[in-house]
C-alpha cells in the first residue's frame, strides 16, 4: 500500500471539512482531503442551495421546467470540478475515495494510506428510512433525491415535520405538485415553541398543502397505485413518498473506536472539537466537525466548528460556542430561532404579533396574503437567552437576537437599542418592554 505524509488529513469535504482543509493549506500546512462523494459536500449540490432555489422559484411562480433549470444552475449542475480545482489551487491534495480506517496519525483507503499529525473526521450524515411496513419497494425519495430529480410527481407525500420536510413541501407545492405533509406529532418544527409550528402549518395549508398532524403513518400499501395508511385509517394516494424523518452520522466502516462514539453513534467532541472518549479524555491529533458530531445539522454550525479546529491547529484556539446557533427554516413565512426557547424554571417569555407593526400594513397593501407570525423572547435574570421569530425575512431581522443571546445582552440594553422604522424588527420592542415588567 502506497503511503504519503501530510500535516493534516481531512476525511469528508462538506462545508466544515472543506473549510478546514482550505484554510490550513492557505496557512502553509500540507493538507490531504479525502472524499468519494461531492467535493464540497451535499449542501451546494443536493441540499441547502437547490432547496432554497426551489423555494424562490415557487415564490416567483415559475414552472417546473424553469424551476428545475434554475435549481440545477444554482447547484453547478452537480459538478464539483470547480470546487476541487479551487482547493487544489490553494495547495490541498484532493483524493477521491473513501476512508476504510482512520484514527490518530493515519487514514487508510483501499489503495493508499495517509500519515498525518492531525486527522479531521468530517464524514457528515445520511438519510434514515423509518421501519414502516411496505416502504421497501415503494417509489421513495430522500431529500437529496428530491433535490436532484428530473420529474415532478403529480401527487407527493412528505413524511416528516422538520425543516427539510416543511421546505420541500412548500417548494414542490409551489411548482405544481399536489402535496400532503404527514407529521406524527401535533406540531411542525417540534423542537421549537408550539406556536411557531402552528403558524407554519397554517401558511402551508394556505398554499394548498394538505397538512396532517398527530396522525402517524402506519404502512405503505400498493393497491391501484401507492397509498400511505395513517393511524386514523386514512389512505393518502401518492406517486412519490419523500421521507424526511431524520438522519444518522456516517461512521460505519471507518474503524472508529466505540469509545469515541456516543449512544446515538455521533463522534464525541469537546469544546475545541477534539475527539474525546466516554470519560472525556482527549484523543490526541483527532478532531471532528459537522453533522457527524451531532451538535447541529446546520451548515453554519459546521463552519463554526471548522474555524475552531483551524484556530486550535494554528495555536490560537478558542472554544466553540453553540449557545446562539441560528435555526432557520426558509419557508414563507421564514422561521428563525436561536438560543434556548424551551422555557423552564426561572425563564420569562413575551410574545408580540408581527401584524401589529407598521411594516405589516404596508406589505399587506402590496400582496393578497395576510402577514402572520411574530416574535417570542426568552429571558433569565434579565438576560436574553433565546428568541423565536416567524415572518417575512425573519432570518435577516432576527439575526440581532442571535448576537444578543451570544453576547448575553440584557433585556434593558436591548429595549433601549434603536431600530429603524418601519422594519419588522420593531416587533422586538413590545416583547422587550413586557419582559422589563
Short mmCIF file of C-alpha atoms in Angstrom, two decimals:
data_model
loop_
_atom_site.label_atom_id
_atom_site.label_comp_id
_atom_site.label_asym_id
_atom_site.label_seq_id
_atom_site.Cartn_x
_atom_site.Cartn_y
_atom_site.Cartn_z
CA UNK A 1 0.00 0.00 0.00
CA UNK A 2 1.34 3.40 -1.01
CA UNK A 3 1.78 5.75 1.99
CA UNK A 4 2.05 9.52 1.81
CA UNK A 5 2.72 12.04 4.56
CA UNK A 6 0.92 15.25 5.40
CA UNK A 7 0.43 17.65 8.26
CA UNK A 8 -3.34 17.32 8.13
CA UNK A 9 -5.71 14.75 6.62
CA UNK A 10 -9.38 15.72 6.40
CA UNK A 11 -11.87 12.91 5.76
CA UNK A 12 -15.00 14.36 4.21
CA UNK A 13 -15.33 17.56 2.20
CA UNK A 14 -18.63 19.00 3.34
CA UNK A 15 -18.71 22.65 4.29
CA UNK A 16 -16.77 22.11 7.52
CA UNK A 17 -14.20 19.70 6.13
CA UNK A 18 -13.61 21.83 3.06
CA UNK A 19 -13.07 24.93 5.18
CA UNK A 20 -10.59 23.18 7.48
CA UNK A 21 -8.60 21.86 4.52
CA UNK A 22 -8.58 25.14 2.62
CA UNK A 23 -7.69 27.44 5.49
CA UNK A 24 -4.94 25.20 6.86
CA UNK A 25 -3.45 24.85 3.38
CA UNK A 26 -3.55 28.62 2.99
CA UNK A 27 -1.70 28.81 6.31
CA UNK A 28 1.10 26.68 4.88
CA UNK A 29 0.18 23.22 6.13
CA UNK A 30 0.43 20.15 3.90
CA UNK A 31 -3.18 19.01 3.63
CA UNK A 32 -4.78 15.92 2.10
CA UNK A 33 -8.55 15.89 1.67
CA UNK A 34 -10.27 12.52 1.18
CA UNK A 35 -13.82 12.17 -0.17
CA UNK A 36 -15.53 9.77 -2.54
CA UNK A 37 -18.61 11.94 -2.93
CA UNK A 38 -19.17 15.55 -3.89
CA UNK A 39 -16.22 17.83 -3.15
CA UNK A 40 -17.98 20.45 -1.08
CA UNK A 41 -20.48 18.02 0.42
CA UNK A 42 -24.24 17.80 -0.08
CA UNK A 43 -25.09 21.44 0.67
CA UNK A 44 -24.13 23.06 -2.67
CA UNK A 45 -25.43 20.24 -4.85
CA UNK A 46 -28.32 18.30 -3.30
CA UNK A 47 -29.29 20.09 -0.08
CA UNK A 48 -29.24 23.74 1.07
CA UNK A 49 -28.58 25.52 -2.22
CA UNK A 50 -31.05 23.68 -4.50
CA UNK A 51 -33.70 23.69 -1.75
CA UNK A 52 -33.55 27.47 -1.40
CA UNK A 53 -33.51 27.81 -5.17
CA UNK A 54 -36.74 25.79 -5.49
CA UNK A 55 -38.40 27.82 -2.75
CA UNK A 56 -37.52 31.08 -4.51
CA UNK A 57 -38.74 29.71 -7.84
CA UNK A 58 -42.00 28.67 -6.21
CA UNK A 59 -42.49 32.20 -4.84
CA UNK A 60 -41.81 33.58 -8.32
CA UNK A 61 -44.46 31.19 -9.73
CA UNK A 62 -42.00 29.57 -12.16
CA UNK A 63 -42.99 26.42 -13.99
CA UNK A 64 -41.38 23.13 -13.00
CA UNK A 65 -39.24 23.19 -16.14
CA UNK A 66 -37.95 26.67 -15.36
CA UNK A 67 -37.54 25.98 -11.65
CA UNK A 68 -35.58 22.80 -12.35
CA UNK A 69 -33.25 24.64 -14.73
CA UNK A 70 -32.62 27.37 -12.15
CA UNK A 71 -32.08 24.75 -9.43
CA UNK A 72 -29.54 22.85 -11.48
CA UNK A 73 -27.70 26.04 -12.43
CA UNK A 74 -27.57 27.10 -8.78
CA UNK A 75 -26.19 23.66 -7.92
CA UNK A 76 -23.48 23.90 -10.61
CA UNK A 77 -25.20 21.07 -12.49
CA UNK A 78 -23.98 18.90 -9.58
CA UNK A 79 -20.47 19.17 -10.99
CA UNK A 80 -17.81 19.56 -8.30
CA UNK A 81 -14.88 20.08 -10.67
CA UNK A 82 -14.57 23.78 -9.86
CA UNK A 83 -14.70 23.14 -6.10
CA UNK A 84 -11.91 20.57 -6.36
CA UNK A 85 -9.82 22.90 -8.54
CA UNK A 86 -10.24 25.72 -6.02
CA UNK A 87 -8.90 23.53 -3.23
CA UNK A 88 -6.00 22.30 -5.33
CA UNK A 89 -5.13 25.89 -6.25
CA UNK A 90 -4.75 26.58 -2.53
CA UNK A 91 -2.40 23.62 -2.15
CA UNK A 92 -4.82 20.93 -0.94
CA UNK A 93 -4.22 17.44 -2.31
CA UNK A 94 -7.68 16.14 -3.18
CA UNK A 95 -8.01 12.35 -3.07
CA UNK A 96 -11.23 10.93 -4.44
CA UNK A 97 -12.01 7.82 -2.45
CA UNK A 98 -13.45 6.56 0.82
CA UNK A 99 -11.55 6.06 4.05
CA UNK A 100 -11.70 2.47 5.29
CA UNK A 101 -9.92 3.07 8.54
CA UNK A 102 -8.93 6.17 10.42
CA UNK A 103 -7.53 7.18 13.74
CA UNK A 104 -4.85 9.40 15.25
CA UNK A 105 -1.99 9.81 12.82
CA UNK A 106 -3.25 7.62 9.98
CA UNK A 107 -6.01 7.29 7.39
CA UNK A 108 -6.28 4.24 5.14
CA UNK A 109 -8.11 3.94 1.82
CA UNK A 110 -8.35 0.89 -0.43
CA UNK A 111 -5.09 1.55 -2.24
CA UNK A 112 -3.16 4.06 -0.14
CA UNK A 113 -2.64 5.45 3.33
CA UNK A 114 -2.01 8.96 4.62
CA UNK A 115 0.06 9.61 7.72
CA UNK A 116 -0.71 12.96 9.33
CA UNK A 117 -0.23 14.60 12.68
CA UNK A 118 -3.81 15.88 12.58
CA UNK A 119 -6.80 13.89 11.32
CA UNK A 120 -10.22 15.55 10.98
CA UNK A 121 -13.43 13.49 10.73
CA UNK A 122 -15.99 15.34 8.63
CA UNK A 123 -18.00 12.48 7.11
CA UNK A 124 -21.43 14.05 7.59
CA UNK A 125 -24.76 12.26 7.83
CA UNK A 126 -27.15 10.29 5.66
CA UNK A 127 -30.92 9.95 5.47
CA UNK A 128 -32.54 7.25 7.58
CA UNK A 129 -35.68 5.45 6.41
CA UNK A 130 -38.16 4.58 9.17
CA UNK A 131 -39.22 0.95 9.80
CA UNK A 132 -42.52 1.46 8.04
CA UNK A 133 -44.24 -1.71 6.76
CA UNK A 134 -44.39 -1.78 2.97
CA UNK A 135 -41.87 1.02 2.50
CA UNK A 136 -39.34 -1.20 0.75
CA UNK A 137 -40.01 -1.15 -2.96
CA UNK A 138 -42.19 1.96 -2.84
CA UNK A 139 -41.27 4.97 -5.02
CA UNK A 140 -39.50 6.95 -2.28
CA UNK A 141 -37.22 9.94 -2.27
CA UNK A 142 -34.72 11.13 0.27
CA UNK A 143 -34.25 14.89 0.36
CA UNK A 144 -31.11 14.55 -1.78
CA UNK A 145 -33.06 12.65 -4.44
CA UNK A 146 -35.91 15.16 -4.33
CA UNK A 147 -33.45 17.99 -4.91
CA UNK A 148 -31.84 16.40 -7.93
CA UNK A 149 -34.92 14.83 -9.52
CA UNK A 150 -35.85 15.41 -13.13
CA UNK A 151 -39.52 14.52 -12.79
CA UNK A 152 -42.32 16.35 -10.99
CA UNK A 153 -44.66 13.97 -9.18
CA UNK A 154 -48.32 14.74 -9.59
CA UNK A 155 -49.02 13.60 -6.02
CA UNK A 156 -46.25 13.95 -3.44
CA UNK A 157 -46.50 12.85 0.18
CA UNK A 158 -43.88 14.30 2.53
CA UNK A 159 -43.24 12.24 5.64
CA UNK A 160 -41.87 14.39 8.47
CA UNK A 161 -42.40 17.77 10.07
CA UNK A 162 -38.91 19.22 10.45
CA UNK A 163 -37.21 22.00 8.47
CA UNK A 164 -36.43 19.85 5.41
CA UNK A 165 -39.94 18.43 5.23
CA UNK A 166 -41.57 21.85 5.52
CA UNK A 167 -39.30 23.50 2.96
CA UNK A 168 -39.73 20.77 0.36
CA UNK A 169 -43.48 20.54 0.90
CA UNK A 170 -43.86 24.25 0.19
CA UNK A 171 -41.39 24.19 -2.71
CA UNK A 172 -42.99 21.26 -4.52
CA UNK A 173 -46.48 22.61 -3.97
CA UNK A 174 -45.34 25.92 -5.42
CA UNK A 175 -44.03 24.32 -8.63
CA UNK A 176 -47.09 22.21 -9.27
CA UNK A 177 -47.30 19.05 -7.18
CA UNK A 178 -50.30 18.10 -5.11
CA UNK A 179 -48.64 17.81 -1.69
CA UNK A 180 -49.65 16.16 1.57
CA UNK A 181 -47.40 16.55 4.60
CA UNK A 182 -47.70 13.93 7.35
CA UNK A 183 -46.27 14.74 10.78
CA UNK A 184 -46.65 12.14 13.54
CA UNK A 185 -46.74 14.73 16.33
CA UNK A 186 -49.17 17.60 16.96
CA UNK A 187 -46.81 20.35 15.80
CA UNK A 188 -44.44 21.05 12.95
CA UNK A 189 -40.88 22.01 13.95
CA UNK A 190 -41.37 20.15 17.23
CA UNK A 191 -38.11 21.44 18.73
CA UNK A 192 -39.44 24.99 18.71
CA UNK A 193 -42.31 26.64 20.63
CA UNK A 194 -45.64 25.17 19.55
CA UNK A 195 -46.95 28.44 18.11
CA UNK A 196 -44.05 28.54 15.63
CA UNK A 197 -45.04 25.23 14.06
CA UNK A 198 -48.71 26.18 14.12
CA UNK A 199 -48.08 29.40 12.19
CA UNK A 200 -46.08 27.47 9.61
CA UNK A 201 -48.76 24.77 9.32
CA UNK A 202 -51.38 27.43 8.61
CA UNK A 203 -49.12 29.01 5.99
CA UNK A 204 -48.54 25.69 4.26
CA UNK A 205 -52.27 25.00 4.28
CA UNK A 206 -52.90 28.44 2.76
CA UNK A 207 -50.53 27.46 -0.05
CA UNK A 208 -52.57 24.33 -0.72
CA UNK A 209 -50.53 21.76 1.21
CA UNK A 210 -52.70 19.15 2.96
CA UNK A 211 -51.12 19.19 6.43
CA UNK A 212 -51.84 16.13 8.59
CA UNK A 213 -50.64 16.42 12.19
CA UNK A 214 -50.92 13.96 15.05
CA UNK A 215 -51.82 11.12 12.73
CA UNK A 216 -48.74 8.91 12.26
CA UNK A 217 -48.13 6.80 9.17
CA UNK A 218 -48.54 3.07 9.85
CA UNK A 219 -47.94 1.40 6.48
CA UNK A 220 -47.34 1.83 2.78
CA UNK A 221 -49.75 -0.12 0.58
CA UNK A 222 -49.96 -0.88 -3.12
CA UNK A 223 -53.46 -1.30 -4.45
CA UNK A 224 -54.48 0.53 -7.61
CA UNK A 225 -51.40 2.63 -7.05
CA UNK A 226 -49.42 3.53 -3.96
CA UNK A 227 -51.06 4.72 -0.75
CA UNK A 228 -49.91 5.74 2.69
CA UNK A 229 -52.07 4.48 5.55
CA UNK A 230 -52.35 6.63 8.66
CA UNK A 231 -53.18 5.61 12.21
CA UNK A 232 -56.65 7.07 11.80
CA UNK A 233 -57.27 4.73 8.87
CA UNK A 234 -56.98 7.47 6.27
CA UNK A 235 -55.38 6.45 2.97
CA UNK A 236 -53.35 9.00 1.03
CA UNK A 237 -52.52 8.16 -2.60
CA UNK A 238 -49.11 9.19 -3.89
CA UNK A 239 -46.76 8.95 -6.83
CA UNK A 240 -43.73 9.75 -4.68
CA UNK A 241 -43.13 9.46 -0.96
CA UNK A 242 -40.49 11.91 0.27
CA UNK A 243 -39.06 10.60 3.53
CA UNK A 244 -37.63 13.39 5.69
CA UNK A 245 -37.80 11.82 9.14
CA UNK A 246 -34.18 12.03 10.24
CA UNK A 247 -30.52 11.48 9.53
CA UNK A 248 -27.74 9.42 11.07
CA UNK A 249 -23.99 10.09 11.32
CA UNK A 250 -21.76 8.43 8.73
CA UNK A 251 -19.32 6.49 10.90
CA UNK A 252 -19.81 2.89 9.85
CA UNK A 253 -16.79 1.30 8.19
CA UNK A 254 -14.35 3.94 9.41
CA UNK A 255 -12.81 1.78 12.11
CA UNK A 256 -13.55 4.34 14.81
CA UNK A 257 -13.12 3.19 18.40
CA UNK A 258 -16.51 2.65 20.04
CA UNK A 259 -15.32 4.73 22.99
CA UNK A 260 -15.22 7.73 20.65
CA UNK A 261 -18.90 7.36 19.74
CA UNK A 262 -21.97 8.38 21.70
CA UNK A 263 -25.02 6.16 22.14
CA UNK A 264 -26.52 7.81 19.05
CA UNK A 265 -23.42 6.97 17.01
CA UNK A 266 -22.09 10.51 16.79
CA UNK A 267 -18.41 11.28 17.33
CA UNK A 268 -17.81 12.69 20.81
CA UNK A 269 -16.05 16.06 20.86
CA UNK A 270 -15.09 18.69 23.40
CA UNK A 271 -15.37 22.46 23.13
CA UNK A 272 -12.29 22.59 20.87
CA UNK A 273 -13.78 19.99 18.50
CA UNK A 274 -11.20 17.45 19.62
CA UNK A 275 -12.41 13.86 19.71
CA UNK A 276 -12.79 12.51 23.24
CA UNK A 277 -13.61 9.10 24.68
CA UNK A 278 -16.50 8.26 27.01
CA UNK A 279 -14.57 9.60 30.00
CA UNK A 280 -13.84 12.91 28.27
CA UNK A 281 -10.17 12.15 27.67
CA UNK A 282 -8.84 13.81 24.51
CA UNK A 283 -7.72 11.58 21.65
CA UNK A 284 -4.59 13.45 20.58
CA UNK A 285 -4.43 14.52 16.96
CA UNK A 286 -8.07 13.68 16.16
CA UNK A 287 -10.82 16.25 15.51
CA UNK A 288 -14.38 16.13 14.20
CA UNK A 289 -16.70 18.71 12.62
CA UNK A 290 -20.15 18.86 11.08
CA UNK A 291 -23.15 16.53 11.23
CA UNK A 292 -21.02 13.61 12.40
CA UNK A 293 -20.68 15.33 15.80
CA UNK A 294 -24.43 15.57 16.37
CA UNK A 295 -24.12 19.13 17.71
CA UNK A 296 -26.27 20.63 14.98
CA UNK A 297 -27.12 19.72 11.39
CA UNK A 298 -26.76 23.25 10.03
CA UNK A 299 -24.01 24.21 7.60
CA UNK A 300 -23.14 27.31 9.62
CA UNK A 301 -22.51 25.14 12.68
CA UNK A 302 -20.06 23.02 10.69
CA UNK A 303 -18.33 26.21 9.58
CA UNK A 304 -18.10 27.43 13.17
CA UNK A 305 -16.54 24.12 14.17
CA UNK A 306 -14.15 24.34 11.22
CA UNK A 307 -12.90 27.74 12.37
CA UNK A 308 -12.46 26.29 15.85
CA UNK A 309 -10.30 23.44 14.50
CA UNK A 310 -8.23 25.76 12.34
CA UNK A 311 -7.57 28.01 15.32
CA UNK A 312 -6.63 25.08 17.53
CA UNK A 313 -4.21 23.64 14.96
CA UNK A 314 -2.59 27.03 14.39
CA UNK A 315 -2.16 27.66 18.10
CA UNK A 316 -4.79 30.34 18.58
CA UNK A 317 -7.53 28.09 19.85
CA UNK A 318 -10.79 29.11 21.49
CA UNK A 319 -13.86 27.12 22.47
CA UNK A 320 -16.74 26.64 20.07
CA UNK A 321 -19.86 28.32 21.42
CA UNK A 322 -23.21 26.80 20.47
CA UNK A 323 -25.36 28.98 22.73
CA UNK A 324 -26.81 31.02 19.88
CA UNK A 325 -26.64 28.85 16.75
CA UNK A 326 -29.36 30.12 14.38
CA UNK A 327 -32.05 27.60 13.44
CA UNK A 328 -33.52 28.85 10.19
CA UNK A 329 -36.29 27.44 8.00
CA UNK A 330 -36.55 29.24 4.67
CA UNK A 331 -40.26 28.81 4.11
CA UNK A 332 -42.70 31.67 3.61
CA UNK A 333 -43.03 32.88 6.34
CA UNK A 334 -39.43 32.29 7.37
CA UNK A 335 -38.65 30.80 10.76
CA UNK A 336 -35.60 31.93 12.73
CA UNK A 337 -34.91 30.64 16.23
CA UNK A 338 -31.84 30.90 18.40
CA UNK A 339 -30.69 30.01 21.88
CA UNK A 340 -32.90 28.33 24.47
CA UNK A 341 -36.58 28.56 23.53
CA UNK A 342 -37.72 25.70 25.75
CA UNK A 343 -38.65 27.90 28.71
CA UNK A 344 -38.19 26.22 32.06
CA UNK A 345 -37.62 27.31 35.62
CA UNK A 346 -36.60 30.91 36.03
CA UNK A 347 -37.29 31.80 32.38
CA UNK A 348 -39.76 34.55 31.45
CA UNK A 349 -41.09 34.93 27.93
CA UNK A 350 -43.03 37.54 25.99
CA UNK A 351 -44.52 37.42 22.52
CA UNK A 352 -45.69 40.07 20.07
CA UNK A 353 -47.54 39.55 16.76
CA UNK A 354 -45.94 40.79 13.57
CA UNK A 355 -49.25 42.09 12.23
CA UNK A 356 -49.20 44.86 14.84
CA UNK A 357 -46.15 46.65 13.42
CA UNK A 358 -46.44 49.33 10.74
CA UNK A 359 -44.42 47.32 8.19
CA UNK A 360 -47.20 44.74 8.16
CA UNK A 361 -49.82 47.20 6.97
CA UNK A 362 -47.52 48.39 4.20
CA UNK A 363 -46.76 44.88 2.98
CA UNK A 364 -50.38 43.75 3.03
CA UNK A 365 -51.27 46.58 0.64
CA UNK A 366 -48.97 45.04 -1.96
CA UNK A 367 -49.80 41.35 -1.55
CA UNK A 368 -53.05 39.47 -1.01
CA UNK A 369 -51.80 37.27 1.81
CA UNK A 370 -52.02 38.41 5.41
CA UNK A 371 -48.81 38.77 7.36
CA UNK A 372 -48.55 36.10 10.04
CA UNK A 373 -46.02 35.29 12.71
CA UNK A 374 -44.38 37.18 15.48
CA UNK A 375 -41.55 37.32 17.98
CA UNK A 376 -41.16 35.49 21.28
CA UNK A 377 -38.28 36.38 23.57
CA UNK A 378 -36.96 34.33 26.49
CA UNK A 379 -35.01 35.82 29.38
CA UNK A 380 -33.47 34.61 32.60
CA UNK A 381 -32.40 37.05 35.33
CA UNK A 382 -32.86 39.93 32.92
CA UNK A 383 -30.59 38.45 30.22
CA UNK A 384 -31.83 37.28 26.82
CA UNK A 385 -31.33 33.51 26.46
CA UNK A 386 -33.45 32.68 23.41
CA UNK A 387 -35.69 34.01 20.67
CA UNK A 388 -38.17 32.70 18.13
CA UNK A 389 -39.11 34.78 15.08
CA UNK A 390 -41.60 33.94 12.35
CA UNK A 391 -42.34 36.24 9.46
CA UNK A 392 -41.06 37.67 6.17
CA UNK A 393 -37.25 37.64 6.05
CA UNK A 394 -37.05 36.63 9.72
CA UNK A 395 -33.60 35.16 9.03
CA UNK A 396 -32.38 38.72 8.44
CA UNK A 397 -34.08 40.87 11.03
CA UNK A 398 -33.89 38.16 13.70
CA UNK A 399 -30.11 37.95 13.44
CA UNK A 400 -29.59 40.70 16.02
CA UNK A 401 -31.25 38.43 18.59
CA UNK A 402 -28.79 35.65 17.88
CA UNK A 403 -25.92 38.04 18.55
CA UNK A 404 -27.70 39.31 21.66
CA UNK A 405 -28.00 35.77 23.05
CA UNK A 406 -24.37 35.02 22.23
CA UNK A 407 -23.22 38.26 23.87
CA UNK A 408 -25.54 37.72 26.86
CA UNK A 409 -27.06 41.16 26.48
CA UNK A 410 -29.60 42.38 29.00
CA UNK A 411 -33.24 42.98 28.22
CA UNK A 412 -32.83 46.57 29.38
CA UNK A 413 -29.99 47.26 26.93
CA UNK A 414 -31.90 45.71 24.04
CA UNK A 415 -35.01 47.69 24.90
CA UNK A 416 -33.01 50.90 24.50
CA UNK A 417 -31.42 49.88 21.22
CA UNK A 418 -32.61 51.98 18.27
CA UNK A 419 -34.16 50.07 15.37
CA UNK A 420 -35.12 51.58 12.03
CA UNK A 421 -38.72 52.49 11.19
CA UNK A 422 -40.65 50.88 9.57
CA UNK A 423 -38.99 47.47 9.88
CA UNK A 424 -40.09 44.07 11.08
CA UNK A 425 -37.61 44.31 13.94
CA UNK A 426 -39.90 46.85 15.61
CA UNK A 427 -41.87 43.83 16.86
CA UNK A 428 -38.97 43.18 19.22
CA UNK A 429 -39.67 46.38 21.23
CA UNK A 430 -43.05 45.43 22.75
CA UNK A 431 -41.80 41.96 23.72
CA UNK A 432 -38.79 43.50 25.45
CA UNK A 433 -40.98 46.03 27.26
CA UNK A 434 -43.17 43.23 28.56
CA UNK A 435 -40.08 41.40 29.83
CA UNK A 436 -38.96 44.61 31.56
CA UNK A 437 -42.05 44.45 33.69
#
